[in-house]
């Protein structure tokens, strides 16, 4: 993960430096500015973003950022992303490994295929801006995992990884829609969309399905994780993070020796369920486990900073983001540069509890609805709460190959009927049932904020300190505010981003 800022149609160095200075946390390791004709571009990187040996890159006298492909030196790219199918494409297009390998590959695809390049990126998440100085081409992945915003002022276009960069320049700000590209005229064009109907259901037996799931996840992990910088794993004790920590621990020992232990991290408000289950899983994989126990006062103390970094006021998102922020900050203090996360399992295998309320025949539609919330809700937590602490997060379960395969599975395998109940993510649990403790495999799904405990303490606190009349008065002008808790977060948001178009960039989860 990295960050960038771009000014197009007016090469204004001062504006660019102002925008870029507000996202230095996204890449204090390596940064650069490029100006040519109508474009000014700034890019920064974390150590964990640099493939190969990062220290060799920094020492290189010819290192230029934003990156370019030597075959097409007139093109520059600002980029934030992860490519699961890099090796396959690199072999096809003869792109050598090493620093900026994904950027060089994207420029090759753009030069060869132009606007058709996205057919090659079905296992990638990305936000990028490409320019030759005169022309511009910007895009964001279909799921919106990588954040991107744009703004307008007079004839200028502005792009940035975070909203805070743009509101310093213009009030005319927008979220860049997922699955779209934009040219220099500012015209948005859709290049992909989520399917409206499920693919044909596969007829494979259960053993073959579970084997395939394990193989895809292992391949996704291998393609995304290399331990070239200090790497740890989040471990909430749920099935998603436990699978990733299990894979990571095995790979860590294989690379560094059986006596070496992967660092794992969990947060809880008191002795929460996450703390207990993560402890069990850490013992199972013999990790170097770190527990961070916090209380309400610590949570309240960081809320303003969390909302400033998160750029949202949605209660469900803020609650879980507080936990993410604190544990990411703690991991950074322990020297971690890359954190592995189980994010994505709920979207791929239908893990959200509210999905149980719907009949099986509706599951695909509801799953697509859930995935459609990622771009301006859950993906913000994934991006912001780690990047604000200058940590790169890697998510092997967010894989195009895995999602495409999961969509072909019978819906009753994802929400398995069990008497009057349903077992969420049943097939995923089944796939790893023989390698993880049964208490972990069959633990009831909880949102991060529920398992960590922040979901319990925050709504009750705001119910007590905010009057009913205050909420009703606020809803007169801002009807999107749904609760006292949300009002508190909303007021902090307004302090940083105003009450104009910035509010429209906030995605609100369907449940409080």
Coordinates of C-alpha atoms in Angstrom, one line a residue:
X1 CA 0.0 0.0 0.0
X2 CA 1.1 3.5 -0.8
X3 CA -0.3 6.9 -1.6
X4 CA -0.3 9.5 -4.3
X5 CA -1.6 12.9 -5.3
X6 CA -2.0 14.3 -8.8
X7 CA -2.8 17.7 -10.3
X8 CA -3.9 17.7 -13.9
X9 CA -4.4 20.6 -16.4
X10 CA -2.4 23.0 -14.2
X11 CA 1.1 22.2 -13.1
X12 CA 0.8 23.7 -9.7
X13 CA 3.7 22.6 -7.5
X14 CA 2.4 24.4 -4.3
X15 CA -1.0 22.7 -4.5
X16 CA 0.5 19.3 -5.1
X17 CA 2.9 19.7 -2.2
X18 CA 0.1 20.7 0.1
X19 CA -2.0 17.7 -1.0
X20 CA 1.0 15.3 -0.7
X21 CA 2.1 16.6 2.6
X22 CA -1.2 15.4 4.2
X23 CA -0.6 11.8 3.2
X24 CA 3.1 11.4 4.1
X25 CA 2.1 8.6 6.5
X26 CA 1.2 6.4 3.5
X27 CA 4.9 6.2 2.5
X28 CA 7.6 7.8 4.6
X29 CA 10.2 5.4 3.2
X30 CA 10.4 6.6 -0.4
X31 CA 8.7 9.5 -2.2
X32 CA 9.1 11.6 -5.3
X33 CA 7.4 14.3 -7.5
X34 CA 7.2 14.4 -11.3
X35 CA 6.2 17.4 -13.4
X36 CA 5.8 17.5 -17.2
X37 CA 3.6 19.7 -19.4
X38 CA 0.1 19.5 -17.9
X39 CA 0.7 17.1 -15.1
X40 CA 2.2 17.1 -11.6
X41 CA 2.3 13.8 -9.8
X42 CA 3.5 12.8 -6.3
X43 CA 4.0 9.2 -5.0
X44 CA 5.2 7.7 -1.8
X45 CA 5.9 4.2 -0.6
X46 CA 6.3 2.1 2.5
X47 CA 9.3 -0.3 2.9
X48 CA 6.8 -3.1 2.5
X49 CA 5.6 -1.8 -0.8
X50 CA 9.0 -2.4 -2.5
X51 CA 9.5 -5.9 -3.9
X52 CA 13.0 -7.2 -3.5
X53 CA 15.4 -5.6 -1.1
X54 CA 14.0 -2.2 -0.1
X55 CA 17.4 -0.9 1.2
X56 CA 19.0 -1.5 -2.2
X57 CA 16.2 0.5 -3.9
X58 CA 16.7 3.5 -1.6
X59 CA 20.4 3.4 -2.1
X60 CA 20.1 3.4 -5.9
X61 CA 21.0 6.7 -7.5
X62 CA 18.7 6.2 -10.5
X63 CA 15.6 5.5 -8.4
X64 CA 12.8 7.7 -9.8
X65 CA 9.3 8.0 -8.3
X66 CA 6.6 8.1 -9.6
X67 CA 7.7 4.9 -11.4
X68 CA 8.1 4.3 -15.1
X69 CA 8.8 1.4 -17.6
X70 CA 12.1 1.9 -19.3
X71 CA 10.6 0.8 -22.6
X72 CA 8.1 3.7 -22.4
X73 CA 10.0 6.4 -20.5
X74 CA 7.4 9.1 -21.4
X75 CA 4.8 7.4 -19.2
X76 CA 4.6 7.8 -15.5
X77 CA 2.3 6.0 -13.0
X78 CA 1.1 6.8 -9.5
X79 CA -0.2 3.5 -8.1
X80 CA -1.5 1.8 -5.0
X81 CA -2.4 -1.9 -5.3
X82 CA -1.7 -5.6 -5.1
X83 CA -1.6 -8.1 -8.0
X84 CA -2.3 -11.7 -7.3
X85 CA -1.6 -12.8 -10.9
X86 CA 1.6 -10.7 -11.4
X87 CA 3.8 -13.8 -12.1
X88 CA 1.5 -15.1 -14.8
X89 CA 1.3 -11.7 -16.6
X90 CA 5.0 -10.9 -16.1
X91 CA 5.9 -14.1 -17.8
X92 CA 3.6 -13.3 -20.7
X93 CA 4.9 -9.7 -21.1
X94 CA 8.5 -10.4 -20.1
X95 CA 8.5 -8.0 -17.1
X96 CA 11.5 -8.7 -14.8
X97 CA 11.0 -9.0 -11.1
X98 CA 12.2 -6.4 -8.7
X99 CA 11.2 -2.9 -7.4
X100 CA 8.1 -1.3 -9.0
X101 CA 7.4 -4.6 -10.8
X102 CA 3.6 -4.1 -10.7
X103 CA 3.9 -0.5 -11.9
X104 CA 6.1 -1.6 -14.9
X105 CA 3.6 -4.3 -15.7
X106 CA 0.6 -1.9 -15.6
X107 CA 2.4 0.5 -18.0
X108 CA 3.1 -2.4 -20.3
X109 CA -0.6 -3.4 -20.3
X110 CA -1.7 0.2 -20.8
X111 CA 0.7 0.7 -23.7
X112 CA -0.4 -2.6 -25.4
X113 CA -4.1 -2.6 -24.6
X114 CA -5.2 0.9 -23.6
X115 CA -8.7 0.9 -22.1
X116 CA -8.9 -2.9 -22.6
X117 CA -6.2 -3.5 -20.1
X118 CA -8.6 -4.3 -17.3
X119 CA -9.5 -7.8 -18.7
X120 CA -6.0 -8.8 -17.5
X121 CA -6.5 -7.5 -13.9
X122 CA -9.2 -9.9 -12.6
X123 CA -7.0 -10.8 -9.6
X124 CA -5.8 -7.4 -8.7
X125 CA -6.9 -4.5 -6.6
X126 CA -5.7 -1.1 -7.7
X127 CA -6.0 2.7 -7.9
X128 CA -3.7 4.4 -10.4
X129 CA -3.1 7.5 -12.5
X130 CA -1.1 7.2 -15.7
X131 CA 0.1 10.2 -17.8
X132 CA 2.6 11.1 -20.5
X133 CA 2.4 14.8 -19.5
X134 CA -0.4 15.7 -21.9
X135 CA -3.0 12.9 -21.4
X136 CA -4.4 11.3 -18.3
X137 CA -5.8 7.8 -17.5
X138 CA -7.1 7.1 -14.0
X139 CA -8.8 3.9 -12.7
X140 CA -10.0 2.0 -9.6
X141 CA -10.6 -1.7 -9.2
X142 CA -14.1 -3.2 -9.3
X143 CA -14.5 -3.8 -5.6
X144 CA -13.0 -0.5 -4.6
X145 CA -10.5 -2.1 -2.2
X146 CA -8.0 0.6 -3.0
X147 CA -9.2 4.1 -2.1
X148 CA -9.3 7.0 -4.6
X149 CA -10.9 10.4 -4.7
X150 CA -11.0 13.2 -7.2
X151 CA -11.9 16.9 -7.2
X152 CA -12.5 19.7 -9.6
X153 CA -11.6 23.4 -9.6
X154 CA -12.0 25.5 -12.7
X155 CA -10.4 23.4 -15.5
X156 CA -8.2 21.4 -13.1
X157 CA -8.6 17.8 -12.0
X158 CA -7.2 16.6 -8.7
X159 CA -6.7 13.0 -7.5
X160 CA -5.6 11.6 -4.2
X161 CA -5.6 8.4 -2.1
X162 CA -7.3 10.2 0.7
X163 CA -10.1 12.7 0.9
X164 CA -8.1 15.0 3.3
X165 CA -5.8 15.9 0.5
X166 CA -8.6 17.2 -1.7
X167 CA -10.7 19.2 0.8
X168 CA -7.6 21.5 1.3
X169 CA -7.9 22.5 -2.4
X170 CA -11.5 22.4 -3.4
X171 CA -15.0 21.7 -2.0
X172 CA -16.0 20.0 -5.3
X173 CA -14.9 16.5 -4.2
X174 CA -16.0 13.0 -5.1
X175 CA -15.3 9.4 -4.4
X176 CA -13.8 7.8 -7.6
X177 CA -16.4 5.1 -8.4
X178 CA -15.1 1.5 -8.4
X179 CA -14.9 -0.3 -11.7
X180 CA -14.4 2.9 -13.6
X181 CA -11.7 4.8 -15.5
X182 CA -11.4 8.5 -16.3
X183 CA -9.7 10.3 -19.1
X184 CA -8.3 13.9 -19.1
X185 CA -11.7 15.4 -19.9
X186 CA -13.0 14.2 -16.6
X187 CA -15.3 11.7 -18.2
X188 CA -15.9 8.5 -16.2
X189 CA -16.5 5.2 -18.0
X190 CA -17.5 1.9 -16.4
X191 CA -15.2 -1.0 -17.3
X192 CA -16.7 -3.7 -15.1
X193 CA -19.6 -4.4 -12.7
X194 CA -20.7 -7.0 -10.3
X195 CA -22.7 -9.8 -11.8
X196 CA -26.5 -9.6 -11.6
X197 CA -27.0 -13.4 -11.6
X198 CA -25.0 -16.3 -10.2
X199 CA -22.8 -18.4 -12.5
X200 CA -23.6 -22.1 -13.1
X201 CA -23.2 -24.0 -9.9
X202 CA -20.4 -26.6 -9.9
X203 CA -21.3 -30.2 -9.3
X204 CA -18.0 -31.3 -7.7
X205 CA -18.0 -33.5 -4.5
X206 CA -17.3 -32.0 -1.1
X207 CA -13.7 -33.2 -0.9
X208 CA -12.8 -31.7 -4.3
X209 CA -14.4 -28.4 -3.3
X210 CA -12.6 -28.1 0.0
X211 CA -9.3 -29.1 -1.6
X212 CA -9.8 -26.4 -4.3
X213 CA -10.5 -23.7 -1.7
X214 CA -7.4 -24.6 0.2
X215 CA -5.3 -24.6 -3.0
X216 CA -6.6 -21.2 -4.1
X217 CA -6.0 -19.6 -0.7
X218 CA -2.5 -21.1 -0.5
X219 CA -1.7 -19.8 -3.9
X220 CA -3.1 -16.4 -3.1
X221 CA -1.0 -16.3 0.1
X222 CA 2.2 -17.3 -1.8
X223 CA 1.6 -14.7 -4.4
X224 CA 1.2 -11.9 -1.9
X225 CA 3.5 -12.6 1.1
X226 CA 7.3 -12.8 1.0
X227 CA 8.5 -11.7 4.5
X228 CA 11.2 -9.4 3.0
X229 CA 10.4 -6.9 5.7
X230 CA 9.2 -7.5 9.3
X231 CA 5.8 -9.1 9.0
X232 CA 3.2 -10.0 11.6
X233 CA -0.4 -11.2 11.5
X234 CA -3.6 -9.9 13.0
X235 CA -5.3 -12.7 15.0
X236 CA -8.8 -12.1 16.3
X237 CA -9.5 -15.8 16.9
X238 CA -12.1 -15.9 14.2
X239 CA -11.9 -18.4 11.3
X240 CA -10.6 -15.8 8.8
X241 CA -7.7 -14.4 10.7
X242 CA -6.9 -17.9 12.1
X243 CA -6.5 -19.4 8.6
X244 CA -4.2 -16.6 7.5
X245 CA -2.1 -16.8 10.7
X246 CA -1.9 -20.6 10.3
X247 CA -0.6 -20.3 6.8
X248 CA 1.7 -17.5 7.7
X249 CA 3.2 -19.4 10.7
X250 CA 4.0 -22.4 8.5
X251 CA 5.6 -20.2 5.8
X252 CA 7.5 -18.2 8.4
X253 CA 9.0 -21.3 9.9
X254 CA 9.8 -22.7 6.4
X255 CA 11.7 -19.6 5.5
X256 CA 13.5 -18.8 8.8
X257 CA 13.6 -22.1 10.6
X258 CA 11.3 -24.2 12.8
X259 CA 12.5 -22.4 16.0
X260 CA 11.3 -19.0 14.7
X261 CA 7.9 -17.7 15.7
X262 CA 5.6 -15.4 13.8
X263 CA 4.4 -12.4 15.7
X264 CA 0.6 -12.3 16.1
X265 CA -1.6 -9.5 17.5
X266 CA -5.0 -9.2 19.1
X267 CA -6.9 -6.4 20.9
X268 CA -9.7 -6.6 23.4
X269 CA -11.7 -4.3 25.6
X270 CA -11.0 -6.2 28.8
X271 CA -10.9 -10.0 28.7
X272 CA -13.0 -10.2 25.5
X273 CA -13.9 -13.3 23.4
X274 CA -11.3 -12.3 20.8
X275 CA -8.6 -12.3 23.4
X276 CA -9.5 -15.8 24.6
X277 CA -9.9 -17.4 21.1
X278 CA -6.8 -15.7 19.8
X279 CA -4.8 -17.0 22.7
X280 CA -6.0 -20.5 21.9
X281 CA -5.1 -20.2 18.2
X282 CA -1.7 -18.6 19.1
X283 CA -0.9 -21.7 21.2
X284 CA -1.9 -23.9 18.4
X285 CA 0.6 -22.4 15.9
X286 CA 3.1 -21.5 18.6
X287 CA 3.3 -17.8 17.6
X288 CA 5.0 -14.9 19.4
X289 CA 1.6 -13.6 20.6
X290 CA 0.9 -10.0 21.7
X291 CA -2.3 -9.0 23.5
X292 CA -3.4 -5.3 23.8
X293 CA -6.1 -4.8 26.4
X294 CA -7.8 -1.4 26.4
X295 CA -10.6 0.4 28.2
X296 CA -13.3 2.9 27.3
X297 CA -11.2 5.9 28.1
X298 CA -8.5 4.8 25.7
X299 CA -11.1 4.3 23.0
X300 CA -12.6 7.7 23.5
X301 CA -9.2 9.3 23.5
X302 CA -8.4 8.1 20.0
X303 CA -11.8 8.6 18.4
X304 CA -11.1 12.1 16.9
X305 CA -7.9 10.8 15.3
X306 CA -9.5 7.6 14.1
X307 CA -12.3 9.6 12.4
X308 CA -9.9 12.1 10.9
X309 CA -7.8 9.2 9.4
X310 CA -10.8 7.1 8.5
X311 CA -12.8 9.9 6.8
X312 CA -16.1 8.3 7.8
X313 CA -18.8 8.6 10.5
X314 CA -20.6 5.3 10.0
X315 CA -20.9 3.8 13.5
X316 CA -20.2 0.2 12.6
X317 CA -17.2 1.2 10.7
X318 CA -15.8 3.6 13.3
X319 CA -16.2 1.0 16.1
X320 CA -14.2 -1.7 14.3
X321 CA -11.7 0.9 13.1
X322 CA -10.9 2.0 16.6
X323 CA -9.8 -1.5 17.3
X324 CA -7.9 -1.7 14.1
X325 CA -6.2 1.6 14.7
X326 CA -5.0 0.7 18.2
X327 CA -3.7 -2.7 17.3
X328 CA -2.0 -1.4 14.2
X329 CA -0.3 1.3 16.2
X330 CA 0.8 -1.2 18.8
X331 CA 2.2 -3.5 16.1
X332 CA 4.1 -0.6 14.6
X333 CA 5.7 0.1 18.0
X334 CA 6.8 -3.6 18.0
X335 CA 8.7 -3.0 14.7
X336 CA 6.1 -4.5 12.3
X337 CA 6.1 -3.1 8.8
X338 CA 3.6 -5.5 7.1
X339 CA 0.5 -6.9 8.8
X340 CA -1.5 -9.9 7.4
X341 CA -5.2 -9.8 7.7
X342 CA -8.2 -12.2 7.2
X343 CA -10.3 -9.4 5.7
X344 CA -12.5 -10.5 2.8
X345 CA -13.6 -13.9 4.1
X346 CA -17.1 -12.6 5.1
X347 CA -17.7 -11.2 1.6
X348 CA -16.4 -14.2 -0.2
X349 CA -18.1 -16.9 1.8
X350 CA -21.2 -15.0 3.1
X351 CA -20.2 -14.6 6.7
X352 CA -22.3 -11.7 7.8
X353 CA -25.0 -12.7 10.3
X354 CA -27.7 -10.6 8.7
X355 CA -27.5 -12.8 5.6
X356 CA -29.1 -15.6 7.6
X357 CA -32.4 -13.6 7.6
X358 CA -32.9 -14.2 3.8
X359 CA -33.9 -17.4 2.0
X360 CA -31.2 -19.4 0.2
X361 CA -32.4 -18.3 -3.2
X362 CA -31.7 -14.6 -2.3
X363 CA -28.2 -15.3 -1.0
X364 CA -26.3 -14.4 -4.2
X365 CA -28.1 -11.1 -4.6
X366 CA -27.5 -10.2 -1.0
X367 CA -23.9 -11.3 -1.3
X368 CA -23.4 -8.9 -4.2
X369 CA -25.1 -6.2 -2.2
X370 CA -22.7 -6.8 0.6
X371 CA -19.7 -6.7 -1.7
X372 CA -21.0 -3.4 -3.1
X373 CA -20.6 -1.8 0.3
X374 CA -16.8 -2.4 0.3
X375 CA -15.6 0.6 -1.7
X376 CA -16.8 3.3 0.7
X377 CA -17.1 1.4 4.0
X378 CA -15.1 -1.7 5.0
X379 CA -12.2 -1.0 2.6
X380 CA -11.6 2.3 4.3
X381 CA -10.8 0.5 7.6
X382 CA -8.5 -1.9 5.8
X383 CA -6.7 1.0 4.1
X384 CA -6.7 3.8 6.6
X385 CA -6.2 2.2 10.0
X386 CA -3.0 0.6 8.9
X387 CA -1.6 3.3 6.6
X388 CA -2.1 6.0 9.2
X389 CA 0.4 4.0 11.2
X390 CA 2.7 3.5 8.1
X391 CA 2.0 -0.2 8.0
X392 CA 1.2 -2.1 4.9
X393 CA -1.7 -4.6 5.2
X394 CA -1.9 -7.8 3.0
X395 CA -5.2 -9.7 2.5
X396 CA -4.8 -13.1 0.9
X397 CA -8.6 -13.7 1.1
X398 CA -9.3 -10.7 -1.1
X399 CA -8.6 -12.7 -4.3
X400 CA -10.4 -12.5 -7.6
X401 CA -9.7 -16.2 -8.2
X402 CA -11.2 -17.1 -4.8
X403 CA -14.3 -14.9 -5.2
X404 CA -15.0 -16.2 -8.7
X405 CA -14.8 -19.8 -7.4
X406 CA -16.9 -19.2 -4.3
X407 CA -19.7 -17.7 -6.5
X408 CA -20.0 -21.1 -8.2
X409 CA -20.6 -23.0 -5.0
X410 CA -24.1 -24.0 -3.9
X411 CA -25.5 -21.3 -1.7
X412 CA -26.4 -23.8 1.0
X413 CA -22.6 -24.5 1.3
X414 CA -22.0 -20.9 2.4
X415 CA -25.0 -20.6 4.7
X416 CA -25.6 -24.2 5.8
X417 CA -29.0 -25.0 7.2
X418 CA -28.7 -26.6 10.7
X419 CA -32.1 -27.2 12.2
X420 CA -33.6 -23.8 12.8
X421 CA -30.3 -22.1 12.3
X422 CA -27.7 -21.5 9.6
X423 CA -23.9 -21.9 9.8
X424 CA -22.3 -19.0 8.1
X425 CA -19.2 -19.7 5.9
X426 CA -19.8 -23.5 6.4
X427 CA -17.7 -24.6 3.4
X428 CA -14.8 -22.4 4.4
X429 CA -14.9 -23.8 7.9
X430 CA -15.1 -27.3 6.5
X431 CA -12.0 -26.7 4.3
X432 CA -9.8 -26.0 7.3
X433 CA -11.6 -28.1 9.9
X434 CA -8.8 -30.6 10.1
X435 CA -6.0 -28.2 10.8
X436 CA -7.5 -25.6 13.2
X437 CA -8.9 -26.2 16.7
X438 CA -12.6 -27.0 16.6
X439 CA -13.3 -24.1 19.0
X440 CA -12.0 -21.7 16.3
X441 CA -13.5 -23.5 13.3
X442 CA -17.0 -23.4 14.6
X443 CA -16.9 -20.1 16.5
X444 CA -19.9 -18.0 15.8
X445 CA -19.2 -15.1 13.4
X446 CA -18.7 -11.7 15.1
X447 CA -17.8 -8.3 13.6
X448 CA -14.4 -7.2 14.7
X449 CA -15.9 -4.6 17.0
X450 CA -18.1 -7.2 18.7
X451 CA -15.4 -9.7 19.3
X452 CA -13.0 -7.1 20.6
X453 CA -15.7 -5.5 22.8
X454 CA -15.9 -2.0 21.3
X455 CA -19.4 -2.6 19.9
X456 CA -20.7 -3.0 23.5
X457 CA -19.3 0.0 25.2
X458 CA -19.6 2.8 22.6
X459 CA -23.3 2.9 21.8
X460 CA -24.3 2.8 25.4
X461 CA -21.9 5.6 26.3
X462 CA -23.3 8.0 23.7
X463 CA -26.9 7.1 24.6
X464 CA -26.1 8.5 28.1
X465 CA -24.2 11.7 27.2
X466 CA -26.3 13.0 24.2
X467 CA -29.8 14.3 24.7
X468 CA -32.7 13.2 22.5
X469 CA -33.4 16.9 21.5
X470 CA -29.8 17.2 20.2
X471 CA -30.2 14.2 17.9
X472 CA -33.6 15.4 16.6
X473 CA -32.2 18.9 15.9
X474 CA -29.2 17.4 14.0
X475 CA -31.5 15.2 11.9
X476 CA -33.4 18.2 10.7
X477 CA -30.4 19.3 8.6
X478 CA -28.7 16.0 8.2
X479 CA -31.3 13.2 8.0
X480 CA -28.6 10.6 7.3
X481 CA -27.6 10.7 11.0
X482 CA -29.3 7.7 12.5
X483 CA -28.3 7.5 16.2
X484 CA -26.6 9.5 19.0
X485 CA -23.4 7.6 18.5
X486 CA -23.4 8.5 14.8
X487 CA -24.1 12.1 15.6
X488 CA -21.0 12.2 17.8
X489 CA -18.8 10.8 15.0
X490 CA -20.6 13.1 12.4
X491 CA -19.7 16.2 14.3
X492 CA -16.0 15.2 14.4
X493 CA -16.1 14.5 10.6
X494 CA -17.6 17.9 9.9
X495 CA -14.7 19.6 11.8
X496 CA -12.2 18.0 9.4
X497 CA -14.1 17.7 6.1
X498 CA -16.9 20.2 6.2
X499 CA -20.6 19.7 5.6
X500 CA -20.6 19.8 1.8
X501 CA -19.9 17.2 -0.9
X502 CA -17.4 15.4 1.4
X503 CA -20.4 13.9 3.3
X504 CA -21.6 12.2 0.1
X505 CA -18.4 10.2 0.0
X506 CA -19.3 8.4 3.2
X507 CA -20.8 4.9 2.8
X508 CA -23.2 3.9 5.6
X509 CA -23.6 0.2 6.5
X510 CA -27.2 -1.0 6.4
X511 CA -27.2 -1.8 10.1
X512 CA -26.2 0.3 13.0

